[in-house]
mmCIF file of C-alpha atoms in Angstrom:
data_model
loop_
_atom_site.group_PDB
_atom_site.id
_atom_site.type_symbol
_atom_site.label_atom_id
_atom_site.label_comp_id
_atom_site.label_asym_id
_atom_site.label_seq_id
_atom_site.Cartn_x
_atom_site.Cartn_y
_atom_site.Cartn_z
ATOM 1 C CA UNK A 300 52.615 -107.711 195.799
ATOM 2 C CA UNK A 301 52.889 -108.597 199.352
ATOM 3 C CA UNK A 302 51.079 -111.753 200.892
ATOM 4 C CA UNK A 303 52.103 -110.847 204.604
ATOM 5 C CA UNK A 304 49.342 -108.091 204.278
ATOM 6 C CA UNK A 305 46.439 -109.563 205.383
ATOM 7 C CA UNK A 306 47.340 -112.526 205.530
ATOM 8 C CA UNK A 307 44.456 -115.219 204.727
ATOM 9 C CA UNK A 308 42.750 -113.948 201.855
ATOM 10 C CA UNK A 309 43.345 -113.561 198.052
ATOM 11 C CA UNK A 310 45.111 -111.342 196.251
ATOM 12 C CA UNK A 311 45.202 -110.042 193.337
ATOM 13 C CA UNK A 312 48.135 -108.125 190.731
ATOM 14 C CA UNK A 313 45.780 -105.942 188.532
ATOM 15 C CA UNK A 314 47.622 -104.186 184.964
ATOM 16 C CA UNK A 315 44.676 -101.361 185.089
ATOM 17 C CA UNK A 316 46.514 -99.601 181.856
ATOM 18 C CA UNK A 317 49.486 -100.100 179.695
ATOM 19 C CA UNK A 318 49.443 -96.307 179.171
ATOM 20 C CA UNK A 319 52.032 -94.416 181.065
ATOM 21 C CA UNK A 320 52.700 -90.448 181.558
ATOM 22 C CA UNK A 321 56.709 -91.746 181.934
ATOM 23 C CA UNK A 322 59.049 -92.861 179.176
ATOM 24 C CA UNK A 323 61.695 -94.979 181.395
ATOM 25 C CA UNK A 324 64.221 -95.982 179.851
ATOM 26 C CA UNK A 325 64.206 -99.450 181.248
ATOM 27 C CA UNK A 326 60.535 -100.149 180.952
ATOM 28 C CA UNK A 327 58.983 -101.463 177.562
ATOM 29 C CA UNK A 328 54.853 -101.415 178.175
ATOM 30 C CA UNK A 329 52.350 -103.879 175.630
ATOM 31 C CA UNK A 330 50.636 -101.385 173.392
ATOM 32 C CA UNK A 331 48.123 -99.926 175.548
ATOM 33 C CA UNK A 332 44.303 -102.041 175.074
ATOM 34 C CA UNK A 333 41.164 -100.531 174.783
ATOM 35 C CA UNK A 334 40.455 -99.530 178.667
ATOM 36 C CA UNK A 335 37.383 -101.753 180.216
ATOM 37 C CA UNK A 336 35.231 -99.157 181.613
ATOM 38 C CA UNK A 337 34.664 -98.513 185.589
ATOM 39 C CA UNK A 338 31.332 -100.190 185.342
ATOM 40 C CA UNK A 339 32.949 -103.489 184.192
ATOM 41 C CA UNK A 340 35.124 -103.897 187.283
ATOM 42 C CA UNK A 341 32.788 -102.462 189.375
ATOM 43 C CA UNK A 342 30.889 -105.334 188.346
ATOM 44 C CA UNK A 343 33.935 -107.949 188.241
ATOM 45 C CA UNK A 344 35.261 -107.108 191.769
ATOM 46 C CA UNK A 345 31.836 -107.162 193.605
ATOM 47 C CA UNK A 346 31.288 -110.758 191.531
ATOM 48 C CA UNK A 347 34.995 -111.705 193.672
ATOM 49 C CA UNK A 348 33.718 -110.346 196.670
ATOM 50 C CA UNK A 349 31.380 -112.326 196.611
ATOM 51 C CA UNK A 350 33.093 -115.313 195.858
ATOM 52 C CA UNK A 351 36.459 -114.985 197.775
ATOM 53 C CA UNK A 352 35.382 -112.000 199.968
ATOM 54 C CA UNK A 353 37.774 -109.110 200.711
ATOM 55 C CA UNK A 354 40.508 -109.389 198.146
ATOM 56 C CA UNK A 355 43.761 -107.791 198.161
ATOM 57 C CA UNK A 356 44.413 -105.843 194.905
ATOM 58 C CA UNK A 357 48.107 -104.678 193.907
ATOM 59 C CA UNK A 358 46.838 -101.995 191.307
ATOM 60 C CA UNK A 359 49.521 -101.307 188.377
ATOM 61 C CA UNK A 360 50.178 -100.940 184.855
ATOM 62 C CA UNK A 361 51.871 -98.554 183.216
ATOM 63 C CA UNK A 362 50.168 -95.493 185.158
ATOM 64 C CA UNK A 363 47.130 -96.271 186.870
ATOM 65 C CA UNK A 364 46.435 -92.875 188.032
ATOM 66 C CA UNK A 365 45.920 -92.149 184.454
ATOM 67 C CA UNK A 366 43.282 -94.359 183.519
ATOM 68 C CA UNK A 367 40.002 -92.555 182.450
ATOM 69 C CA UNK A 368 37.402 -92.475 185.825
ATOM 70 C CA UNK A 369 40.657 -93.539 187.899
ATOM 71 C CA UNK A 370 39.490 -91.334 191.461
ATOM 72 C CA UNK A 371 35.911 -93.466 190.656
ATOM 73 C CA UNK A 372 37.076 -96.952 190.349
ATOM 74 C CA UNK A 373 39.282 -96.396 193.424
ATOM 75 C CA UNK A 374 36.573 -95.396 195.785
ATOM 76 C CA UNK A 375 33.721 -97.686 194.369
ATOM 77 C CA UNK A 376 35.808 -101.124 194.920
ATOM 78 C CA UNK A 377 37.806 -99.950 198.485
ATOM 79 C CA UNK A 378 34.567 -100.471 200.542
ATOM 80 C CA UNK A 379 34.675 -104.141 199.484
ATOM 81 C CA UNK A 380 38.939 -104.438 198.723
ATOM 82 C CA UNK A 381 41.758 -103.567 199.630
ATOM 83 C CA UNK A 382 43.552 -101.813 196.585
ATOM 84 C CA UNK A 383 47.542 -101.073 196.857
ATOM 85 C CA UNK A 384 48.601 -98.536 194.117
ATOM 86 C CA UNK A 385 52.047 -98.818 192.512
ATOM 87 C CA UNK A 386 52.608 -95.493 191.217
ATOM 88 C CA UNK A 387 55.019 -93.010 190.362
ATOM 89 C CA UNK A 388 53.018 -90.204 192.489
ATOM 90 C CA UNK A 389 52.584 -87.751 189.694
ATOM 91 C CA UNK A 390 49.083 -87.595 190.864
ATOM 92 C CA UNK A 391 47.212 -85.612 192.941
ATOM 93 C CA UNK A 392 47.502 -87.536 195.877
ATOM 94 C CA UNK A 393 45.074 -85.778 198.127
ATOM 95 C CA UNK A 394 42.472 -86.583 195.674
ATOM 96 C CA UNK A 395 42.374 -89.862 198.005
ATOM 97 C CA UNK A 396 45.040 -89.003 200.715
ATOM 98 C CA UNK A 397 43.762 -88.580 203.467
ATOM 99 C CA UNK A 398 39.958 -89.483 201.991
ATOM 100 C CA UNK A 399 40.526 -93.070 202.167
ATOM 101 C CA UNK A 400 41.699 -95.014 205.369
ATOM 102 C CA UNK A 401 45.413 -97.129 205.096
ATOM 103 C CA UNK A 402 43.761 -100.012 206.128
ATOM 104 C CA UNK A 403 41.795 -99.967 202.796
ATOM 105 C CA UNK A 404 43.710 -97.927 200.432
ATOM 106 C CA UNK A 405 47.455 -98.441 199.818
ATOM 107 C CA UNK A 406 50.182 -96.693 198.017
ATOM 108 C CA UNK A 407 53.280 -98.397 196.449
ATOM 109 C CA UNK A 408 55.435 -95.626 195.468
ATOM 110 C CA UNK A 409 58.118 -95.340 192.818
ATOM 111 C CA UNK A 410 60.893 -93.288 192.130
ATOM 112 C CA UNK A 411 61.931 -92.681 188.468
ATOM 113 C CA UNK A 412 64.942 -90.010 188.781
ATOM 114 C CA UNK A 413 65.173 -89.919 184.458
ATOM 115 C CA UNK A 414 61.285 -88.630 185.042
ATOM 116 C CA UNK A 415 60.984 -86.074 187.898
ATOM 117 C CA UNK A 416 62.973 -84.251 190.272
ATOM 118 C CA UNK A 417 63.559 -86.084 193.767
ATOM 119 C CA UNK A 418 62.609 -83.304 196.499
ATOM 120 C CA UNK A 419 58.823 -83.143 194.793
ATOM 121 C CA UNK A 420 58.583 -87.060 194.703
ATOM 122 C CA UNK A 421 60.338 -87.384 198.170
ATOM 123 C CA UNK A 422 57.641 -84.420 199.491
ATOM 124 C CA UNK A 423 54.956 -86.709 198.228
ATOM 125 C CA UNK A 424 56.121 -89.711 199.715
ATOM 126 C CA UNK A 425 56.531 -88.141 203.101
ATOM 127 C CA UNK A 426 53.089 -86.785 202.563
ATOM 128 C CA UNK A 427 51.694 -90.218 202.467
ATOM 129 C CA UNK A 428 53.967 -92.295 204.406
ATOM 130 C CA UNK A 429 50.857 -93.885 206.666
ATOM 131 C CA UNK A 430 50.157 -95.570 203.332
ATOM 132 C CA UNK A 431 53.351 -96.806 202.363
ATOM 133 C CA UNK A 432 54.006 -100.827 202.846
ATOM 134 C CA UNK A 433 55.983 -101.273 205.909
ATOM 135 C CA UNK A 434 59.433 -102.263 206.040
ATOM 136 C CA UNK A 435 62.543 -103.756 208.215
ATOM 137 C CA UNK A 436 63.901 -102.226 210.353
ATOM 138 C CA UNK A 437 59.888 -100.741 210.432
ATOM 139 C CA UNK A 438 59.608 -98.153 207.895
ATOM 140 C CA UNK A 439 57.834 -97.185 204.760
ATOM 141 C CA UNK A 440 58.829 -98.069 201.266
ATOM 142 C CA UNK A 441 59.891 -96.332 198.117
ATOM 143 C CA UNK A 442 60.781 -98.203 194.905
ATOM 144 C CA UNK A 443 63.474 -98.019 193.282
ATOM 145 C CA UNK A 444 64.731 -99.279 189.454
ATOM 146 C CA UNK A 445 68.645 -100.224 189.511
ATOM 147 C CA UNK A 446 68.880 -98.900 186.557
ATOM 148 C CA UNK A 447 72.571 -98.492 186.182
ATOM 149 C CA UNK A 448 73.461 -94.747 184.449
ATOM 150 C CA UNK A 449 71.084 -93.820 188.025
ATOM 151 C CA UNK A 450 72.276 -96.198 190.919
ATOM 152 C CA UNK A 451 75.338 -93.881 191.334
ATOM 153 C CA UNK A 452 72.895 -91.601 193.340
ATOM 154 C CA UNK A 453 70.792 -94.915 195.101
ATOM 155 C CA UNK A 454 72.959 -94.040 198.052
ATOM 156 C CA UNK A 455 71.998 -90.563 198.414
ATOM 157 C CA UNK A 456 68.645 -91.503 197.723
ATOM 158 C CA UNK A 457 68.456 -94.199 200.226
ATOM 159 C CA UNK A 458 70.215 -91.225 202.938
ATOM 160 C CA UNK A 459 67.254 -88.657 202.022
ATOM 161 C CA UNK A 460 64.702 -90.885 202.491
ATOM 162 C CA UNK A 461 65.801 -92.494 205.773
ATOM 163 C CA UNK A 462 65.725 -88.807 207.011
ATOM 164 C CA UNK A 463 62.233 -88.651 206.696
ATOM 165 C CA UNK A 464 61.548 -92.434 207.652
ATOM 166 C CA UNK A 465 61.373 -93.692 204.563
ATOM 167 C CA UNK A 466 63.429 -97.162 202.863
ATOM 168 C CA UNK A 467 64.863 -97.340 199.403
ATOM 169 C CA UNK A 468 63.764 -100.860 197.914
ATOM 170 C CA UNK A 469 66.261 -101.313 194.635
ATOM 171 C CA UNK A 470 64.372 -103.524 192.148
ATOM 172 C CA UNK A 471 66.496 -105.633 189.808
ATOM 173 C CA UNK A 472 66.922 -104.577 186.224
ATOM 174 C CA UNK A 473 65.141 -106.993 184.116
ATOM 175 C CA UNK A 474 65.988 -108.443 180.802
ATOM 176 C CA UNK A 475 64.694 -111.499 179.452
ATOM 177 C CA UNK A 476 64.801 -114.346 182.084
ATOM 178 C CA UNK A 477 67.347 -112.626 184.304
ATOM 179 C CA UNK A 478 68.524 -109.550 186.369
ATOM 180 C CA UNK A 479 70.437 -107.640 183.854
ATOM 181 C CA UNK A 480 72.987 -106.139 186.557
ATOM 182 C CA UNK A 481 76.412 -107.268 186.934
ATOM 183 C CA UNK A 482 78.033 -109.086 189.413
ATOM 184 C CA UNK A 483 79.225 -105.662 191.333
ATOM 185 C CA UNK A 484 75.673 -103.961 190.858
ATOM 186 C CA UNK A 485 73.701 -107.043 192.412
ATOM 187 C CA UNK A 486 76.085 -106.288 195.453
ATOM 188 C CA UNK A 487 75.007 -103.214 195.812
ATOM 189 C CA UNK A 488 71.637 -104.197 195.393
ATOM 190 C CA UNK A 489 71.805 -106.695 198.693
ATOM 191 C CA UNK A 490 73.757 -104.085 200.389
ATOM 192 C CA UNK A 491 70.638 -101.629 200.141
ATOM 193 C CA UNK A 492 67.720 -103.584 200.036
ATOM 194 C CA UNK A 493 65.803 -104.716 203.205
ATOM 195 C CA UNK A 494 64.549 -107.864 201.313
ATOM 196 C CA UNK A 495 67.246 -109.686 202.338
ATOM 197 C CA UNK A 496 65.873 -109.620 206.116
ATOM 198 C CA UNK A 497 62.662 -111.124 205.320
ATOM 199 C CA UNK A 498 61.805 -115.125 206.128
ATOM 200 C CA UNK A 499 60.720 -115.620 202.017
ATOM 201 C CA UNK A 500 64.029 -115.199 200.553
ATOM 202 C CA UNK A 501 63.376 -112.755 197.977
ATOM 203 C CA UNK A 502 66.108 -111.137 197.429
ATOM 204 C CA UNK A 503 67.786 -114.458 196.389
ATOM 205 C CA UNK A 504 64.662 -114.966 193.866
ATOM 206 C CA UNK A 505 64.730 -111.202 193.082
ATOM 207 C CA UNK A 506 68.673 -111.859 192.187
ATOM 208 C CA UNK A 507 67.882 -115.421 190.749
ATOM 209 C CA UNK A 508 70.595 -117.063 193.045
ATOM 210 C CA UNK A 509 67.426 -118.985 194.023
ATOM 211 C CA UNK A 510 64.445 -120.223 191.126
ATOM 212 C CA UNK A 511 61.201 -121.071 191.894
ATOM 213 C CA UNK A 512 61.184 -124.029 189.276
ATOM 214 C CA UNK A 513 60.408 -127.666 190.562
ATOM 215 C CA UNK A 514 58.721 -125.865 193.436
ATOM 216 C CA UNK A 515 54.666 -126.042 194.273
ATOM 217 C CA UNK A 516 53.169 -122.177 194.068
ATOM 218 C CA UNK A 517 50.277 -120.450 195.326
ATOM 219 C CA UNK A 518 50.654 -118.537 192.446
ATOM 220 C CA UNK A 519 47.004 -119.352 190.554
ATOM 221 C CA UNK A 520 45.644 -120.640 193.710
ATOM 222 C CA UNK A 521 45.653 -117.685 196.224
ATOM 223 C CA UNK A 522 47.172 -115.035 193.975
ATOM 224 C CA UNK A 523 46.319 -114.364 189.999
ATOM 225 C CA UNK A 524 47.728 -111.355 187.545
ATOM 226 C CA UNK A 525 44.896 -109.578 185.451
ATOM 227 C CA UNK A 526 46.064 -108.137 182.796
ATOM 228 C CA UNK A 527 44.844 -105.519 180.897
ATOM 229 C CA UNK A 528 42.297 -106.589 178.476
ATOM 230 C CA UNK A 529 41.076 -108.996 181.686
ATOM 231 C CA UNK A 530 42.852 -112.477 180.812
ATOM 232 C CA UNK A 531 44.361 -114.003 183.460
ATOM 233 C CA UNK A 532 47.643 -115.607 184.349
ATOM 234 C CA UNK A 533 49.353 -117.371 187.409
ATOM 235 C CA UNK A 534 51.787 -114.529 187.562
ATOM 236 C CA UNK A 535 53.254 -111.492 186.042
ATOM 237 C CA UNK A 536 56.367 -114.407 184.231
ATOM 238 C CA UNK A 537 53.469 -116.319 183.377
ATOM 239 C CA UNK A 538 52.123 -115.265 179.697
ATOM 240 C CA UNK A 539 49.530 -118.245 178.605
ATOM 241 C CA UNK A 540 46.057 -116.957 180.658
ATOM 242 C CA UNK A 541 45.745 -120.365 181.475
ATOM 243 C CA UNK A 542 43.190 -119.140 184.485
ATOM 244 C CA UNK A 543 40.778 -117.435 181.637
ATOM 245 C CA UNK A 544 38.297 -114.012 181.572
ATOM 246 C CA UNK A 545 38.891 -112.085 184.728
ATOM 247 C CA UNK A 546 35.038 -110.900 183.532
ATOM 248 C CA UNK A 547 33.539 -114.218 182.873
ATOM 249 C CA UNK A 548 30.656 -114.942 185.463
ATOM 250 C CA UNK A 549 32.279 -118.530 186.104
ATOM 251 C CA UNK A 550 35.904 -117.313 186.613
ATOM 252 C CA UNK A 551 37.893 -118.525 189.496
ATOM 253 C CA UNK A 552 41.229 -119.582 190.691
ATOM 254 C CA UNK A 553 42.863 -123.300 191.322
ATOM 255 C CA UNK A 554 42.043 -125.167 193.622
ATOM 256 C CA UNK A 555 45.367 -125.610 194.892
ATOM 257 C CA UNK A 556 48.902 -124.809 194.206
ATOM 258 C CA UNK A 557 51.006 -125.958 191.570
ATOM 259 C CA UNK A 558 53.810 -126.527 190.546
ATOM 260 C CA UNK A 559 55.623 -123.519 188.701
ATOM 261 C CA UNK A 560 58.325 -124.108 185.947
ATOM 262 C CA UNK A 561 59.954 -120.526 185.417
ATOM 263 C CA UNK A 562 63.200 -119.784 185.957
ATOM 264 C CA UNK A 563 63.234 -117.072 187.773
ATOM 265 C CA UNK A 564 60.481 -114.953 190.027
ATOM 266 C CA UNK A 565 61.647 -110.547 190.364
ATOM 267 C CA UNK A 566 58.089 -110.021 191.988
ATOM 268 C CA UNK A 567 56.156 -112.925 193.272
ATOM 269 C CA UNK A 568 58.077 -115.261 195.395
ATOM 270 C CA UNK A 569 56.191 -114.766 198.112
ATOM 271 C CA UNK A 570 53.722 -117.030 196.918
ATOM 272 C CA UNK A 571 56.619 -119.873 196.413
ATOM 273 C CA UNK A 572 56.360 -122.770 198.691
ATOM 274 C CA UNK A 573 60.117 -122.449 199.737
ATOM 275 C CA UNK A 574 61.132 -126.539 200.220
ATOM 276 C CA UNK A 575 61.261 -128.056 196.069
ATOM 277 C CA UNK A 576 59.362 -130.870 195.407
ATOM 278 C CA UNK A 577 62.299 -133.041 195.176
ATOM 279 C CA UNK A 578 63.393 -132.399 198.724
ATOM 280 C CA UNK A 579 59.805 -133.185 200.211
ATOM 281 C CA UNK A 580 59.018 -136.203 202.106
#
């Protein structure tokens, strides 16, 4: 969910559907919610516009291509946000590719070898590259599960895509409060990912060698996670919708950050003010 994209304004993670067209092995979805129709967020994102002006929406789920009136919601909201897709690609792409500018419509794409076959996915992804989050050294991303039984391959995977100007980013294995890799597979993990170039240290977060507890977060305060039925929390590890109804006329976010008491932060760090409390003077 990347706060060095337009910098400045708020953004917003969005679960659109629990519903998913995958069965991953290594993902466990809520039960999937009664969908709130186009017309609702229609209404709900020209109410933030209006508010906070051009937000910065990181669009997941479970599969949000699959949402009923998915191709609608997507071009009724992009005139007024900016709306980043994480999806698997088993879409038709050029429903919105090339339809939709990359200024205004982004695509975070993941690969799920258990799911589909690699040259289709990697055909896709080179297909929309221009709309792919940029990477260092500069090139578009693909996401990747280190899922264990398939990071014998990440290599190759990582090859293949470079061929075509295109980064692996490995994603820690989650269970519970912590990266569910071993010691070895975390090294691999740093040895791949280009996260461990950027200023925000998040591949320590990502590997929890670093926690965002005792520090001050934007988290709430420039960034929020809607969930599906439209309560809202500080983050995705945040599960008490302490910020309320995403579709409530008076809804907003804090007024500034606070302080976050989670152990550990796989997505979000970016929003972490980096020095702890405790070290402040």
């Amino acid at each position: 969910m990347p706060a060095d994209d337009l910098p400045g304004i708020v953004h917003f993670g969005l679960d659109l559907t629990y519903a998913c067209n995958y069965k991953c092995p290594y993902c466990a979805l809520p039960p999937v919610l009664k969908h709130r129709s186009v017309d609702e967020w229609v209404a709900a994102w020209q109410r933030m516009h209006r508010r906070y002006g051009p937000c910065y929406i990181y669009m997941s789920g479970g599969e949000p291509s699959i949402y009923p009136g998915f191709y609608d919601l997507v071009k009724a909201i992009t005139p007024l946000h900016v709306v980043d897709l994480c999806t698997n690609l088993s879409w038709d792409v050029a429903k919105l590719v090339p339809g939709l500018p990359p200024d205004r419509f982004k695509i975070s794409a993941t690969f799920h070898p258990t799911q589909g076959g690699f040259a289709e996915f990697l055909e896709k992804a080179a297909y929309v590259r221009a709309y792919l989050p940029q990477r260092f050294p500069p090139k578009r991303s693909v996401y990747f599960v280190a899922y264990p039984p398939q990071m014998d391959r990440m290599e190759e995977y990582r090859r293949r895509l470079d061929e075509r100007g295109l980064v692996l980013v490995p994603l820690p294995l989650m269970e519970g409060n912590a990266p569910a890799n071993t010691e070895k597979e975390k090294r691999t993990i740093a040895e791949v990912s280009p996260n461990k170039r950027t200023s925000d240290r998040k591949l320590e977060f990502q590997l929890r060698q670093l926690t965002p507890s005792g520090r001050l977060c934007r988290a709430g305060h420039l960034y929020a996670m809607i969930r599906g039925d439209g309560q809202v929390d500080r983050c995705t590890r945040h599960e008490d919708r302490q910020l309320g109804d995403f579709f409530s006329e008076d809804f907003q976010l804090f007024a500034e950050p606070r302080l976050c008491g989670q152990p550990w932060c796989p997505f979000e760090s970016q929003w972490v003010v980096q020095q702890p409390v405790s070290e402040r003077r």
